[in-house]
PDB file of C-alpha atoms in Angstrom:
ATOM      1  CA  MET A 644      12.368 -11.740 -12.502  1.00  0.00           C
ATOM      2  CA  SER A 645      11.606 -10.815 -16.121  1.00  0.00           C
ATOM      3  CA  LEU A 646       8.108  -9.866 -17.209  1.00  0.00           C
ATOM      4  CA  ALA A 647       7.042 -10.558 -20.795  1.00  0.00           C
ATOM      5  CA  LEU A 648       4.498  -8.475 -22.702  1.00  0.00           C
ATOM      6  CA  ARG A 649       2.023 -11.344 -22.583  1.00  0.00           C
ATOM      7  CA  ASP A 650       2.071 -11.059 -18.800  1.00  0.00           C
ATOM      8  CA  LEU A 651       0.772  -7.514 -19.070  1.00  0.00           C
ATOM      9  CA  ARG A 652      -2.535  -8.685 -20.456  1.00  0.00           C
ATOM     10  CA  SER A 653      -4.992  -8.649 -17.654  1.00  0.00           C
ATOM     11  CA  LYS A 654      -8.735  -8.551 -17.307  1.00  0.00           C
ATOM     12  CA  SER A 655      -8.573  -7.212 -13.787  1.00  0.00           C
ATOM     13  CA  LEU A 656      -9.263  -3.704 -15.076  1.00  0.00           C
ATOM     14  CA  LEU A 657     -11.253  -2.854 -18.168  1.00  0.00           C
ATOM     15  CA  PRO A 658     -10.634   0.427 -20.070  1.00  0.00           C
ATOM     16  CA  GLY A 659     -12.793   3.493 -19.665  1.00  0.00           C
ATOM     17  CA  THR A 660     -12.911   3.844 -15.889  1.00  0.00           C
ATOM     18  CA  SER A 661     -13.823   7.054 -14.105  1.00  0.00           C
ATOM     19  CA  ALA A 662     -10.387   7.287 -12.470  1.00  0.00           C
ATOM     20  CA  CYS A 663      -8.522  10.602 -12.490  1.00  0.00           C
ATOM     21  CA  PRO A 664      -5.545  10.951 -14.879  1.00  0.00           C
ATOM     22  CA  GLY A 665      -2.426   9.432 -13.362  1.00  0.00           C
ATOM     23  CA  CYS A 666      -4.431   7.311 -10.907  1.00  0.00           C
ATOM     24  CA  PRO A 667      -2.109   4.971  -8.985  1.00  0.00           C
ATOM     25  CA  GLU A 668      -4.955   2.694  -7.905  1.00  0.00           C
ATOM     26  CA  ASN A 669      -5.637   1.679 -11.488  1.00  0.00           C
ATOM     27  CA  MET A 670      -1.940   0.881 -11.833  1.00  0.00           C
ATOM     28  CA  ALA A 671      -2.078  -1.317  -8.748  1.00  0.00           C
ATOM     29  CA  MET A 672      -5.286  -3.042  -9.876  1.00  0.00           C
ATOM     30  CA  ARG A 673      -3.648  -4.060 -13.163  1.00  0.00           C
ATOM     31  CA  MET A 674      -0.740  -5.545 -11.201  1.00  0.00           C
ATOM     32  CA  VAL A 675      -3.174  -7.554  -9.068  1.00  0.00           C
ATOM     33  CA  GLY A 676      -4.529  -9.113 -12.252  1.00  0.00           C
ATOM     34  CA  MET A 677      -1.034  -9.946 -13.513  1.00  0.00           C
ATOM     35  CA  ALA A 678      -0.151 -11.598 -10.212  1.00  0.00           C
ATOM     36  CA  LEU A 679      -3.289 -13.379  -9.063  1.00  0.00           C
ATOM     37  CA  GLY A 680      -5.050 -14.331 -12.290  1.00  0.00           C
ATOM     38  CA  ASN A 681      -8.802 -14.347 -12.716  1.00  0.00           C
ATOM     39  CA  ASP A 682     -10.007 -16.620  -9.906  1.00  0.00           C
ATOM     40  CA  VAL A 683     -10.345 -13.776  -7.436  1.00  0.00           C
ATOM     41  CA  VAL A 684     -13.176 -12.120  -5.539  1.00  0.00           C
ATOM     42  CA  MET A 685     -12.654  -8.567  -4.397  1.00  0.00           C
ATOM     43  CA  VAL A 686     -13.992  -6.867  -1.273  1.00  0.00           C
ATOM     44  CA  VAL A 687     -13.680  -3.152  -1.980  1.00  0.00           C
ATOM     45  CA  VAL A 688     -13.782  -0.916   1.072  1.00  0.00           C
ATOM     46  CA  ALA A 689     -15.285   2.550   0.555  1.00  0.00           C
ATOM     47  CA  GLY A 690     -12.872   4.839  -1.258  1.00  0.00           C
ATOM     48  CA  CYS A 691     -11.738   5.940  -4.715  1.00  0.00           C
ATOM     49  CA  SER A 692     -11.986   2.403  -6.079  1.00  0.00           C
ATOM     50  CA  SER A 693     -15.660   2.257  -5.136  1.00  0.00           C
ATOM     51  CA  VAL A 694     -16.180   5.023  -7.692  1.00  0.00           C
ATOM     52  CA  ILE A 695     -13.534   4.091 -10.279  1.00  0.00           C
ATOM     53  CA  GLN A 696     -15.228   0.774 -11.048  1.00  0.00           C
ATOM     54  CA  GLY A 697     -18.420   2.490 -12.277  1.00  0.00           C
ATOM     55  CA  ILE A 698     -22.076   1.822 -11.616  1.00  0.00           C
ATOM     56  CA  GLY A 699     -23.437  -1.709 -11.001  1.00  0.00           C
ATOM     57  CA  PRO A 700     -24.554  -4.261 -11.929  1.00  0.00           C
ATOM     58  CA  LYS A 701     -21.612  -4.094 -14.379  1.00  0.00           C
ATOM     59  CA  ASN A 702     -18.266  -2.514 -13.566  1.00  0.00           C
ATOM     60  CA  ALA A 703     -14.705  -2.036 -14.805  1.00  0.00           C
ATOM     61  CA  TYR A 704     -13.171  -4.669 -12.559  1.00  0.00           C
ATOM     62  CA  GLY A 705     -12.799  -8.124 -13.996  1.00  0.00           C
ATOM     63  CA  TYR A 706     -13.734  -9.788 -10.717  1.00  0.00           C
ATOM     64  CA  PRO A 707     -16.841 -10.345  -8.645  1.00  0.00           C
ATOM     65  CA  VAL A 708     -16.868  -7.331  -6.330  1.00  0.00           C
ATOM     66  CA  LEU A 709     -18.470  -6.705  -2.959  1.00  0.00           C
ATOM     67  CA  ASN A 710     -18.498  -2.996  -2.121  1.00  0.00           C
ATOM     68  CA  ILE A 711     -18.691  -2.419   1.585  1.00  0.00           C
ATOM     69  CA  ALA A 712     -18.449   0.201   4.333  1.00  0.00           C
ATOM     70  CA  PHE A 713     -15.116   1.317   5.798  1.00  0.00           C
ATOM     71  CA  ALA A 714     -15.262  -0.766   8.950  1.00  0.00           C
ATOM     72  CA  ALA A 715     -16.504  -4.046   7.497  1.00  0.00           C
ATOM     73  CA  GLY A 716     -13.991  -5.143   4.826  1.00  0.00           C
ATOM     74  CA  SER A 717     -12.098  -7.724   6.857  1.00  0.00           C
ATOM     75  CA  ALA A 718     -15.240  -9.090   8.528  1.00  0.00           C
ATOM     76  CA  ALA A 719     -16.917  -9.566   5.141  1.00  0.00           C
ATOM     77  CA  ALA A 720     -13.830 -11.227   3.668  1.00  0.00           C
ATOM     78  CA  SER A 721     -13.670 -13.623   6.622  1.00  0.00           C
ATOM     79  CA  GLY A 722     -17.217 -14.776   5.929  1.00  0.00           C
ATOM     80  CA  MET A 723     -16.707 -14.869   2.187  1.00  0.00           C
ATOM     81  CA  TRP A 724     -13.698 -17.176   2.461  1.00  0.00           C
ATOM     82  CA  ARG A 725     -15.664 -19.532   4.715  1.00  0.00           C
ATOM     83  CA  ALA A 726     -18.568 -19.595   2.266  1.00  0.00           C
ATOM     84  CA  LEU A 727     -16.203 -20.417  -0.619  1.00  0.00           C
ATOM     85  CA  ARG A 728     -14.576 -23.167   1.433  1.00  0.00           C
ATOM     86  CA  GLN A 729     -17.983 -24.728   2.092  1.00  0.00           C
ATOM     87  CA  ARG A 730     -18.441 -24.930  -1.662  1.00  0.00           C
ATOM     88  CA  ASN A 731     -14.931 -26.406  -2.169  1.00  0.00           C
ATOM     89  CA  LYS A 732     -13.806 -23.298  -4.032  1.00  0.00           C
ATOM     90  CA  ASP A 733     -10.129 -22.312  -4.018  1.00  0.00           C
ATOM     91  CA  THR A 734     -10.830 -18.715  -5.020  1.00  0.00           C
ATOM     92  CA  THR A 735      -8.471 -16.024  -3.720  1.00  0.00           C
ATOM     93  CA  VAL A 736     -10.269 -13.473  -1.536  1.00  0.00           C
ATOM     94  CA  VAL A 737      -8.750  -9.982  -1.581  1.00  0.00           C
ATOM     95  CA  VAL A 738      -9.676  -6.969   0.522  1.00  0.00           C
ATOM     96  CA  TRP A 739      -8.869  -3.749  -1.311  1.00  0.00           C
ATOM     97  CA  ALA A 740      -8.820  -0.767   1.061  1.00  0.00           C
ATOM     98  CA  GLY A 741      -7.308   2.684   1.270  1.00  0.00           C
ATOM     99  CA  ASP A 742      -5.291   3.951   4.192  1.00  0.00           C
ATOM    100  CA  GLY A 743      -8.365   5.504   5.825  1.00  0.00           C
ATOM    101  CA  GLY A 744     -10.158   2.175   5.691  1.00  0.00           C
ATOM    102  CA  THR A 745      -7.038   0.483   7.054  1.00  0.00           C
ATOM    103  CA  ALA A 746      -5.254   2.732   9.535  1.00  0.00           C
ATOM    104  CA  ASP A 747      -8.342   4.422  10.947  1.00  0.00           C
ATOM    105  CA  ILE A 748     -11.955   3.344  10.483  1.00  0.00           C
ATOM    106  CA  GLY A 749     -11.310  -0.241   9.431  1.00  0.00           C
ATOM    107  CA  PHE A 750      -8.491  -1.088  11.813  1.00  0.00           C
ATOM    108  CA  ALA A 751     -10.653  -2.885  14.393  1.00  0.00           C
ATOM    109  CA  SER A 752     -11.952  -5.507  11.952  1.00  0.00           C
ATOM    110  CA  LEU A 753      -8.534  -5.706  10.266  1.00  0.00           C
ATOM    111  CA  SER A 754      -6.830  -6.414  13.581  1.00  0.00           C
ATOM    112  CA  GLY A 755      -9.460  -8.964  14.556  1.00  0.00           C
ATOM    113  CA  ALA A 756      -9.155 -10.865  11.279  1.00  0.00           C
ATOM    114  CA  ALA A 757      -5.353 -10.833  11.500  1.00  0.00           C
ATOM    115  CA  GLU A 758      -5.445 -12.092  15.078  1.00  0.00           C
ATOM    116  CA  ARG A 759      -7.692 -14.970  13.940  1.00  0.00           C
ATOM    117  CA  ASN A 760      -5.331 -15.578  10.988  1.00  0.00           C
ATOM    118  CA  GLU A 761      -8.189 -15.493   8.492  1.00  0.00           C
ATOM    119  CA  ASN A 762      -7.300 -16.853   5.076  1.00  0.00           C
ATOM    120  CA  PHE A 763      -7.297 -13.895   2.676  1.00  0.00           C
ATOM    121  CA  ILE A 764      -5.062 -11.171   1.242  1.00  0.00           C
ATOM    122  CA  TYR A 765      -5.496  -7.652   2.597  1.00  0.00           C
ATOM    123  CA  LEU A 766      -4.222  -5.013   0.189  1.00  0.00           C
ATOM    124  CA  CYS A 767      -3.884  -1.480   1.551  1.00  0.00           C
ATOM    125  CA  VAL A 768      -3.516   1.077  -1.255  1.00  0.00           C
ATOM    126  CA  ASP A 769      -1.919   3.872   0.726  1.00  0.00           C
ATOM    127  CA  ASN A 770      -2.304   7.359  -0.751  1.00  0.00           C
ATOM    128  CA  GLU A 771      -1.870   8.894   2.675  1.00  0.00           C
ATOM    129  CA  ALA A 772      -5.218  10.710   3.011  1.00  0.00           C
ATOM    130  CA  TYR A 773      -8.972  10.379   2.415  1.00  0.00           C
ATOM    131  CA  MET A 774      -8.598  11.312  -1.256  1.00  0.00           C
ATOM    132  CA  ASN A 775     -12.075  10.305  -2.402  1.00  0.00           C
ATOM    133  CA  SER A 776     -13.859  12.624   0.008  1.00  0.00           C
ATOM    134  CA  GLY A 777     -11.711  15.736  -0.340  1.00  0.00           C
ATOM    135  CA  GLY A 778      -8.188  14.861   0.773  1.00  0.00           C
ATOM    136  CA  GLN A 779      -8.625  14.966   4.554  1.00  0.00           C
ATOM    137  CA  ARG A 780      -5.769  13.754   6.763  1.00  0.00           C
ATOM    138  CA  SER A 781      -5.658  10.119   7.781  1.00  0.00           C
ATOM    139  CA  GLY A 782      -3.581   8.255  10.309  1.00  0.00           C
ATOM    140  CA  SER A 783      -1.295   7.422   7.420  1.00  0.00           C
ATOM    141  CA  THR A 784      -0.664  11.044   6.369  1.00  0.00           C
ATOM    142  CA  PRO A 785       3.001  11.932   6.992  1.00  0.00           C
ATOM    143  CA  HIS A 786       4.347  14.739   9.126  1.00  0.00           C
ATOM    144  CA  GLY A 787       4.320  18.127   7.434  1.00  0.00           C
ATOM    145  CA  ALA A 788       1.918  17.237   4.621  1.00  0.00           C
ATOM    146  CA  VAL A 789      -0.795  19.764   3.818  1.00  0.00           C
ATOM    147  CA  THR A 790      -4.297  18.285   3.524  1.00  0.00           C
ATOM    148  CA  SER A 791      -7.749  19.855   3.484  1.00  0.00           C
ATOM    149  CA  THR A 792      -7.921  19.391   7.270  1.00  0.00           C
ATOM    150  CA  THR A 793      -4.271  20.210   8.014  1.00  0.00           C
ATOM    151  CA  PRO A 794      -3.728  23.436   6.026  1.00  0.00           C
ATOM    152  CA  GLU A 795      -0.564  24.233   7.994  1.00  0.00           C
ATOM    153  CA  GLY A 796       0.834  20.726   7.621  1.00  0.00           C
ATOM    154  CA  LYS A 797       0.168  17.657   9.753  1.00  0.00           C
ATOM    155  CA  LYS A 798       1.947  17.675  13.107  1.00  0.00           C
ATOM    156  CA  GLU A 799       2.048  13.921  13.685  1.00  0.00           C
ATOM    157  CA  ASN A 800       4.044  11.192  11.982  1.00  0.00           C
ATOM    158  CA  LYS A 801       2.545   8.516   9.790  1.00  0.00           C
ATOM    159  CA  LYS A 802       1.020   5.567  11.673  1.00  0.00           C
ATOM    160  CA  GLU A 803       3.379   2.592  11.521  1.00  0.00           C
ATOM    161  CA  LEU A 804       1.085   0.023   9.953  1.00  0.00           C
ATOM    162  CA  LEU A 805       3.967  -2.196   8.868  1.00  0.00           C
ATOM    163  CA  PHE A 806       5.025  -2.804  12.464  1.00  0.00           C
ATOM    164  CA  LEU A 807       1.471  -2.921  13.785  1.00  0.00           C
ATOM    165  CA  MET A 808       0.716  -5.786  11.408  1.00  0.00           C
ATOM    166  CA  LEU A 809       3.979  -7.558  12.257  1.00  0.00           C
ATOM    167  CA  ASP A 810       2.866  -7.510  15.894  1.00  0.00           C
ATOM    168  CA  HIS A 811      -0.073  -9.695  14.864  1.00  0.00           C
ATOM    169  CA  HIS A 812       2.381 -12.498  13.937  1.00  0.00           C
ATOM    170  CA  ILE A 813       0.588 -13.276  10.672  1.00  0.00           C
ATOM    171  CA  PRO A 814       2.279 -15.438   8.003  1.00  0.00           C
ATOM    172  CA  TYR A 815       3.017 -12.643   5.530  1.00  0.00           C
ATOM    173  CA  VAL A 816       3.531  -8.865   5.719  1.00  0.00           C
ATOM    174  CA  ALA A 817       4.986  -6.764   2.895  1.00  0.00           C
ATOM    175  CA  THR A 818       5.278  -3.251   1.546  1.00  0.00           C
ATOM    176  CA  ALA A 819       5.434  -2.312  -2.138  1.00  0.00           C
ATOM    177  CA  SER A 820       5.154   0.666  -4.459  1.00  0.00           C
ATOM    178  CA  VAL A 821       3.404   1.121  -7.800  1.00  0.00           C
ATOM    179  CA  GLY A 822       6.722   2.528  -8.991  1.00  0.00           C
ATOM    180  CA  TYR A 823       8.177  -0.985  -8.923  1.00  0.00           C
ATOM    181  CA  PRO A 824       5.620  -3.300 -10.586  1.00  0.00           C
ATOM    182  CA  HIS A 825       7.852  -6.385 -10.624  1.00  0.00           C
ATOM    183  CA  ASP A 826       8.370  -6.169  -6.883  1.00  0.00           C
ATOM    184  CA  LEU A 827       4.652  -5.853  -6.186  1.00  0.00           C
ATOM    185  CA  ILE A 828       3.702  -8.643  -8.598  1.00  0.00           C
ATOM    186  CA  ASP A 829       6.295 -10.980  -7.110  1.00  0.00           C
ATOM    187  CA  LYS A 830       5.018 -10.295  -3.601  1.00  0.00           C
ATOM    188  CA  LEU A 831       1.413 -10.853  -4.598  1.00  0.00           C
ATOM    189  CA  ARG A 832       2.324 -14.172  -6.211  1.00  0.00           C
ATOM    190  CA  ARG A 833       4.175 -15.303  -3.102  1.00  0.00           C
ATOM    191  CA  ALA A 834       1.306 -14.185  -0.899  1.00  0.00           C
ATOM    192  CA  LYS A 835      -1.171 -16.161  -2.992  1.00  0.00           C
ATOM    193  CA  ASN A 836       0.648 -19.391  -2.168  1.00  0.00           C
ATOM    194  CA  ILE A 837       0.638 -18.834   1.581  1.00  0.00           C
ATOM    195  CA  GLU A 838      -2.191 -19.946   3.864  1.00  0.00           C
ATOM    196  CA  GLY A 839      -3.557 -17.522   6.423  1.00  0.00           C
ATOM    197  CA  PHE A 840      -3.702 -13.768   6.729  1.00  0.00           C
ATOM    198  CA  ARG A 841      -1.514 -11.860   4.302  1.00  0.00           C
ATOM    199  CA  TYR A 842      -1.054  -8.072   4.443  1.00  0.00           C
ATOM    200  CA  ILE A 843       0.494  -5.953   1.679  1.00  0.00           C
ATOM    201  CA  GLN A 844       0.695  -2.155   1.889  1.00  0.00           C
ATOM    202  CA  VAL A 845       1.238  -0.453  -1.453  1.00  0.00           C
ATOM    203  CA  LEU A 846       2.303   3.168  -1.779  1.00  0.00           C
ATOM    204  CA  THR A 847      -0.011   4.839  -4.305  1.00  0.00           C
ATOM    205  CA  PRO A 848       0.968   8.518  -4.741  1.00  0.00           C
ATOM    206  CA  ASP A 849      -2.118  10.599  -5.571  1.00  0.00           C
ATOM    207  CA  PRO A 850      -1.406  13.485  -7.990  1.00  0.00           C
ATOM    208  CA  TYR A 851      -4.364  15.553  -6.756  1.00  0.00           C
ATOM    209  CA  GLY A 852      -3.789  15.118  -3.041  1.00  0.00           C
ATOM    210  CA  TRP A 853      -0.008  15.217  -3.169  1.00  0.00           C
ATOM    211  CA  LEU A 854      -0.129  18.035  -5.733  1.00  0.00           C
ATOM    212  CA  PHE A 855       2.194  16.912  -8.499  1.00  0.00           C
ATOM    213  CA  ASP A 856       1.701  16.559 -12.258  1.00  0.00           C
ATOM    214  CA  PRO A 857      -0.371  13.412 -13.068  1.00  0.00           C
ATOM    215  CA  SER A 858       2.223  12.341 -15.635  1.00  0.00           C
ATOM    216  CA  ARG A 859       4.719  11.817 -12.775  1.00  0.00           C
ATOM    217  CA  THR A 860       2.897   9.232 -10.649  1.00  0.00           C
ATOM    218  CA  ALA A 861       5.374   6.423 -11.346  1.00  0.00           C
ATOM    219  CA  GLU A 862       8.334   8.806 -10.901  1.00  0.00           C
ATOM    220  CA  VAL A 863       7.119   9.947  -7.466  1.00  0.00           C
ATOM    221  CA  ALA A 864       6.430   6.331  -6.467  1.00  0.00           C
ATOM    222  CA  LYS A 865      10.027   5.454  -7.379  1.00  0.00           C
ATOM    223  CA  LEU A 866      11.478   8.480  -5.587  1.00  0.00           C
ATOM    224  CA  ALA A 867       9.702   7.468  -2.392  1.00  0.00           C
ATOM    225  CA  VAL A 868      11.679   4.231  -2.483  1.00  0.00           C
ATOM    226  CA  GLN A 869      14.969   5.677  -3.710  1.00  0.00           C
ATOM    227  CA  THR A 870      15.002   8.321  -0.948  1.00  0.00           C
ATOM    228  CA  CYS A 871      14.073   5.622   1.592  1.00  0.00           C
ATOM    229  CA  TYR A 872      10.852   7.338   2.614  1.00  0.00           C
ATOM    230  CA  TRP A 873       9.071   4.114   1.633  1.00  0.00           C
ATOM    231  CA  PRO A 874      10.660   0.695   2.278  1.00  0.00           C
ATOM    232  CA  LEU A 875      10.283  -2.348   0.070  1.00  0.00           C
ATOM    233  CA  ILE A 876      10.290  -5.191   2.552  1.00  0.00           C
ATOM    234  CA  GLU A 877       8.586  -8.491   3.189  1.00  0.00           C
ATOM    235  CA  VAL A 878       8.371 -10.690   6.259  1.00  0.00           C
ATOM    236  CA  SER A 879       7.292 -14.248   5.568  1.00  0.00           C
ATOM    237  CA  HIS A 880       7.051 -16.613   8.531  1.00  0.00           C
ATOM    238  CA  ASP A 881       9.488 -14.367  10.453  1.00  0.00           C
ATOM    239  CA  LYS A 882      12.030 -14.270   7.598  1.00  0.00           C
ATOM    240  CA  VAL A 883      12.807 -10.628   6.783  1.00  0.00           C
ATOM    241  CA  THR A 884      13.796  -9.666   3.236  1.00  0.00           C
ATOM    242  CA  VAL A 885      14.570  -6.167   2.008  1.00  0.00           C
ATOM    243  CA  SER A 886      14.083  -5.820  -1.750  1.00  0.00           C
ATOM    244  CA  ASN A 887      17.133  -4.935  -3.833  1.00  0.00           C
ATOM    245  CA  GLU A 888      15.691  -1.494  -4.572  1.00  0.00           C
ATOM    246  CA  SER A 889      15.789  -0.652  -0.847  1.00  0.00           C
ATOM    247  CA  LEU A 890      19.043  -2.247   0.274  1.00  0.00           C
ATOM    248  CA  HIS A 891      20.905   1.074   0.063  1.00  0.00           C
ATOM    249  CA  CYS A 892      18.592   2.442   2.755  1.00  0.00           C
ATOM    250  CA  LEU A 893      20.096   0.237   5.445  1.00  0.00           C
ATOM    251  CA  LYS A 894      23.023   2.679   5.631  1.00  0.00           C
ATOM    252  CA  LYS A 895      22.218   6.351   6.058  1.00  0.00           C
ATOM    253  CA  GLU A 896      25.230   7.490   4.036  1.00  0.00           C
ATOM    254  CA  THR A 897      24.046   5.670   0.898  1.00  0.00           C
ATOM    255  CA  ARG A 898      20.499   7.084   0.887  1.00  0.00           C
ATOM    256  CA  ARG A 899      19.327   9.515  -1.783  1.00  0.00           C
ATOM    257  CA  PRO A 900      18.445  12.961  -0.328  1.00  0.00           C
ATOM    258  CA  LEU A 901      14.866  13.080   0.967  1.00  0.00           C
ATOM    259  CA  ARG A 902      14.331  16.496  -0.641  1.00  0.00           C
ATOM    260  CA  ASP A 903      14.378  14.801  -4.063  1.00  0.00           C
ATOM    261  CA  PHE A 904      11.074  13.257  -2.979  1.00  0.00           C
ATOM    262  CA  THR A 905       9.461  16.147  -1.099  1.00  0.00           C
ATOM    263  CA  SER A 906      10.387  18.905  -3.565  1.00  0.00           C
ATOM    264  CA  LEU A 907       8.127  17.469  -6.306  1.00  0.00           C
ATOM    265  CA  GLN A 908       4.995  17.664  -4.152  1.00  0.00           C
ATOM    266  CA  GLY A 909       2.861  20.691  -3.421  1.00  0.00           C
ATOM    267  CA  ARG A 910       1.574  19.123  -0.188  1.00  0.00           C
ATOM    268  CA  TYR A 911       4.968  19.912   1.354  1.00  0.00           C
ATOM    269  CA  LYS A 912       4.866  23.562   0.290  1.00  0.00           C
ATOM    270  CA  ARG A 913       4.637  24.725   3.918  1.00  0.00           C
ATOM    271  CA  LEU A 914       7.370  22.396   5.132  1.00  0.00           C
ATOM    272  CA  SER A 915       9.681  24.308   7.464  1.00  0.00           C
ATOM    273  CA  GLU A 916      13.256  23.273   8.094  1.00  0.00           C
ATOM    274  CA  GLN A 917      12.166  21.935  11.489  1.00  0.00           C
ATOM    275  CA  ASP A 918       9.374  19.910   9.868  1.00  0.00           C
ATOM    276  CA  PHE A 919      11.773  18.545   7.265  1.00  0.00           C
ATOM    277  CA  GLN A 920      14.170  17.435   9.993  1.00  0.00           C
ATOM    278  CA  GLU A 921      11.266  15.705  11.730  1.00  0.00           C
ATOM    279  CA  LEU A 922      10.498  13.870   8.505  1.00  0.00           C
ATOM    280  CA  GLU A 923      14.138  12.821   8.206  1.00  0.00           C
ATOM    281  CA  LYS A 924      14.049  11.542  11.793  1.00  0.00           C
ATOM    282  CA  TYR A 925      11.023   9.439  10.880  1.00  0.00           C
ATOM    283  CA  VAL A 926      12.947   7.876   7.980  1.00  0.00           C
ATOM    284  CA  ASP A 927      15.952   7.190  10.241  1.00  0.00           C
ATOM    285  CA  TYR A 928      13.682   5.614  12.864  1.00  0.00           C
ATOM    286  CA  LEU A 929      11.914   3.522  10.230  1.00  0.00           C
ATOM    287  CA  TRP A 930      15.158   2.017   8.970  1.00  0.00           C
ATOM    288  CA  ASP A 931      16.551   1.532  12.462  1.00  0.00           C
ATOM    289  CA  ARG A 932      13.523  -0.638  13.247  1.00  0.00           C
ATOM    290  CA  ILE A 933      13.864  -2.567   9.983  1.00  0.00           C
ATOM    291  CA  SER A 934      17.564  -3.167  10.666  1.00  0.00           C
ATOM    292  CA  LYS A 935      16.712  -4.550  14.106  1.00  0.00           C
ATOM    293  CA  LEU A 936      14.180  -6.902  12.525  1.00  0.00           C
ATOM    294  CA  MET A 937      16.989  -8.340  10.423  1.00  0.00           C
ATOM    295  CA  ASP A 938      19.286  -8.989  13.402  1.00  0.00           C
TER     296      ASP A 938
END
């Protein structure tokens, strides 16, 4: 769909934040405002966005914000939605969490809320490490990536959150990338109009953890999709849709070379040929599973 300039005006993020140059989370926060409007309350799980917003009682986010510990985001959002319902409020409740607060420390409460089909949107901004505390590996860090705790490159593959959430049989699961704003905004708007638990995982490449020039955040986010490292997909009430930007990934022969994505990032500087092949196998496996979902 087309996006007019007037749609870019958003009060979800005020200027002058303490974000690093090239911050993908600020990009994603602006898109949330474009998609969901102003009647939103935000539960921010500990991470970069806890700092970016500034010091209370005022902050840079245009929403009421509850900052909370890693493990408690989904539990707090569950209670918040119930409290709003008691007051006959139709406010959209959004959990905003990084991959550490999603794949690792916060997964228990996330899984519980999904199993109960709680009525809120869970947004995972996935920068593939604990970037706010020094860039330590997370369960979402990919194979071969150098972090402060994996100086020789991580030996395990990225945790498959997309499929883990699909196994909860919730009404809506999607992936997106800050490199494709229209796709993310469209998915957020569709999610807003669905009742029950909605999960969206957004790739947010971090220039300082992934070690690329901050001016190239959007470019790296696009390359992740174009090389099929990151899928753009949504599953709504068991209907699987692959976004146009990712359709070429369904056939291996039409995919862009994965090295176009890895070669821009310093975190892959120790990537051996064997590690690169392992990363390619992960991409093949990812798309094999997505293809089977579509059968």
